[in-house]
């Protein structure tokens, strides 16, 4: 699956001059609602109409979707507007019904990606079809589980694939409904650069006013597209009302986002970036040299501890070093979190060095 341009052919074939936009309501509610939003979205950068037909709800008693009936409305919206369509599927029966109604793209929801059994059931159900599958990240921050789901589809012969980053749930309250944990999709992008990566800012944000900034961050990170919950009357939505926006707001948003070019050939830019990168390379070399020197001294201390039969770990000294470096970090505009991470790693390497010296 690695380095496989085939994975993104479906996206390249759309020939878009901007990132892919998937928009539409959290849930299909009525025929009128869905057709109204579809026609309004047709006038924006949207290529794909989304609508939840079966809604996985964390707690029972909330609106659980209109069911198969809504697929007819989705089909009608597609016929009337020419937009592609997508919906969430969570079992083989959903797949069967969605494909019977010409749904172009099926997405696997966050609560489904966590279950390899269900993912496999869905993969078996789409086997032999030409469907495009988008896999949302699992609710828990686990890259392997996310990739595992994608691989199940790939192994079932589905090569039109993509992933949707919708954030990760945490027990602690944060400003987001689901924490973005950007490092996880970045790691995924580094390992599978051809797998289209789409941001779902709506489920990360949980509220409208965070959506724009999330989209901009995604574009700065070279994401391939956005999936944004859009409703003709967001406040009256039957599900996820706080995070949905109007088609008008969506149009404003896509106009105001800055699309960064992955590369630039402009001479001046290239010169400047080369100079700066050379500087970074030199500093990186210095960092390695200094760390190597630090470890040489650590080894000397290790030998001294061995001669005097003293334990490797000296908690008091370690805490003193850490506190001093946190202050030093502040002076140099480095966050405490960052300094802690670096020093924990340095300390671990020092312990490994001394263990070797003492046991030699
Ligand atoms: C949705 O897209 O409406 C949805 C239920 O998403 P998720 O699976 O990300 O919670
Ligand atoms: Mn939703």
PDB file of C-alpha atoms in Angstrom, residues 89-93 95 108-126 145 148-150 152-153 156:
ATOM      1  CA  UNK A  89     -21.926   2.577   6.699  1.00  0.00           C
ATOM      2  CA  UNK A  90     -21.575   0.439   9.792  1.00  0.00           C
ATOM      3  CA  UNK A  91     -22.478  -3.054   8.580  1.00  0.00           C
ATOM      4  CA  UNK A  92     -22.898  -5.177   5.440  1.00  0.00           C
ATOM      5  CA  UNK A  93     -26.599  -4.342   5.163  1.00  0.00           C
ATOM      6  CA  UNK A  95     -23.310  -1.226   2.309  1.00  0.00           C
ATOM      7  CA  UNK A 108     -16.472   4.231   8.002  1.00  0.00           C
ATOM      8  CA  UNK A 109     -17.228   6.101  11.241  1.00  0.00           C
ATOM      9  CA  UNK A 110     -14.921   6.561  14.214  1.00  0.00           C
ATOM     10  CA  UNK A 111     -16.900   4.134  16.366  1.00  0.00           C
ATOM     11  CA  UNK A 112     -16.644   1.484  13.654  1.00  0.00           C
ATOM     12  CA  UNK A 113     -12.929   1.825  12.896  1.00  0.00           C
ATOM     13  CA  UNK A 114     -12.178   0.643  16.443  1.00  0.00           C
ATOM     14  CA  UNK A 115     -13.672  -2.782  15.662  1.00  0.00           C
ATOM     15  CA  UNK A 116     -11.668  -5.007  13.288  1.00  0.00           C
ATOM     16  CA  UNK A 117     -14.583  -7.479  13.114  1.00  0.00           C
ATOM     17  CA  UNK A 118     -17.021  -4.868  11.793  1.00  0.00           C
ATOM     18  CA  UNK A 119     -14.411  -3.305   9.514  1.00  0.00           C
ATOM     19  CA  UNK A 120     -13.781  -6.763   8.030  1.00  0.00           C
ATOM     20  CA  UNK A 121     -17.534  -7.317   7.566  1.00  0.00           C
ATOM     21  CA  UNK A 122     -17.751  -4.037   5.637  1.00  0.00           C
ATOM     22  CA  UNK A 123     -14.607  -4.840   3.621  1.00  0.00           C
ATOM     23  CA  UNK A 124     -16.103  -8.229   2.648  1.00  0.00           C
ATOM     24  CA  UNK A 125     -19.326  -6.494   1.624  1.00  0.00           C
ATOM     25  CA  UNK A 126     -17.602  -4.029  -0.744  1.00  0.00           C
ATOM     26  CA  UNK A 145      -5.916   0.665  14.359  1.00  0.00           C
ATOM     27  CA  UNK A 148      -5.311  -1.575  10.003  1.00  0.00           C
ATOM     28  CA  UNK A 149      -8.812  -0.619   8.887  1.00  0.00           C
ATOM     29  CA  UNK A 150      -7.470   0.921   5.661  1.00  0.00           C
ATOM     30  CA  UNK A 152      -8.489  -4.456   5.393  1.00  0.00           C
ATOM     31  CA  UNK A 153     -10.105  -2.590   2.476  1.00  0.00           C
ATOM     32  CA  UNK A 156     -10.221  -6.756  -0.150  1.00  0.00           C
TER      33      UNK A 156
END
